[in-house]
Amino acid sequence: MDTMDKPVDSFELSCPPAILFGCGRFGQLPEVVESLVGRQVSGGRCFLVCTRGFVERGGLDLLSLPRSQSPVGVFSEVRPEPELAIVDRLVGAVRAANPEVVVAVGGGSTLDVAKVAAVLAALPEAPVKPYFRGQLRIERPGLPLIAVPTTAGSGAEITRNAVLIEPETGKKQSLRSDLMTPRVALVDPELTLTLPPKATAESGMDALTQAVESFLSKRASRATMALAGTAIGLLLNHLPAAFRAGDGLPARIRVAEGSLLGAMAFAQSGLGAVHGLAHPLGVALGLPHGLVCAILLPHVLRFNAPVCEERLTRLARENGWAGPGRLLERIVGLSDELGIPSGLRGYGLRPAHFPFILENCRSNSMNCNPRPMSDAEVGELLQKLASA
Ligand SMILES: [Fe+2]
């Protein structure tokens, strides 16, 4: 089989200006706000985007911002798998509050919606739809954004894209701009201690999928493979403990670290067929992104393995595994442990869904898959998923 099983020799690396990682980092928020708005500006005027749960659990007190930096607005209405309309509502709220900095605390959806809104709020008034459709381009930086993830999985705190859904077409795709990258990612593993087991499993498997797809991506460089390879080891070794005993800090730290390193890798290398397929499948079946990724990952890895022998052997060597097949065995074992099913029959996948998925899976992610996947091969994979 034809193989492109080598890292690329020509690449670009860009990371957000600052990643602050570690327990207790959340307490540094006031000084980070201050550093962004500058002391010369009279006090920070933050706009907070967060989950409703964060507000209900007293998160606003946790912020411990001095009075001069207390939020001038709070928006806690973002739900998972966000649609375009929520971006427009947030942009309206941010414009009305006229802040100097936006702070987003939450999972990938919250961070993504905040990333778009922080930029659009500073541009001439227009809805997000023409940007989503590529009819308008983001040409100026927006409000500075501090991204604080409360899950360990999406990587949204450092990436330049936001995944949104256009309900009338069912399109789930990324809106991308370098200007959307958060100015500071404040990653505090302690914030994940209260994440329930199901969300821990789904976000963690999203992180693992991202790391694996980055490692095997057609655009992977030695730099991204080093990050992604480390992320894969961290996530495989520590996700089970984070799932079983969520309040165990050591495992939470390693999973958060794995998620971050994997995101630093895939932000450069792109992803693969799991993410190409997961977006339309998630829309068609109304399932969370991490769950769909977790179910697809072993299937796509089996498909890709014949062209990735060399990389899988390298990964095995680095992790002290017996051989290139060990990654798949470890992933299948982990999925069993986390209670993730092996197919989508139980979630109602039927042939009637296939045309929509075929039509909407040809994204940037699909283009990075190490083995091209024809329509017929996508069809075969969907058939397998529908019967398992
Ligand atoms: Fe993902």
PDB file of C-alpha atoms and ligand atoms in Angstrom, residues 153-155 163 203 205-207 209-210 213 266 271 274-275 278-279 289-290 293, ligand 1:
ATOM      1  CA  GLY A 153     -10.418  17.652  26.093  1.00  0.00           C
ATOM      2  CA  SER A 154     -11.400  20.214  23.520  1.00  0.00           C
ATOM      3  CA  GLY A 155      -8.165  22.173  23.260  1.00  0.00           C
ATOM      4  CA  VAL A 163     -16.916  24.721  15.857  1.00  0.00           C
ATOM      5  CA  SER A 203     -13.827  15.055  26.814  1.00  0.00           C
ATOM      6  CA  MET A 205     -11.541  10.595  24.586  1.00  0.00           C
ATOM      7  CA  ASP A 206     -11.849  13.716  22.426  1.00  0.00           C
ATOM      8  CA  ALA A 207      -8.390  14.722  23.670  1.00  0.00           C
ATOM      9  CA  THR A 209      -8.564  11.216  19.478  1.00  0.00           C
ATOM     10  CA  GLN A 210      -7.077  14.626  18.729  1.00  0.00           C
ATOM     11  CA  GLU A 213      -5.099  12.036  14.700  1.00  0.00           C
ATOM     12  CA  PHE A 266      -3.275  19.307  16.365  1.00  0.00           C
ATOM     13  CA  LEU A 271      -6.715  16.142  12.558  1.00  0.00           C
ATOM     14  CA  VAL A 274     -12.507  10.775  12.906  1.00  0.00           C
ATOM     15  CA  HIS A 275     -13.068  14.522  13.147  1.00  0.00           C
ATOM     16  CA  ALA A 278     -17.685  13.126  13.791  1.00  0.00           C
ATOM     17  CA  HIS A 279     -19.149  16.516  12.900  1.00  0.00           C
ATOM     18  CA  HIS A 289     -18.655  15.327  20.026  1.00  0.00           C
ATOM     19  CA  GLY A 290     -16.399  13.401  22.403  1.00  0.00           C
ATOM     20  CA  CYS A 293     -14.988  10.588  18.398  1.00  0.00           C
TER      21      CYS A 293
HETATM   22 FE    FE B   1     -12.369  17.055  18.915  1.00  0.00          FE
END
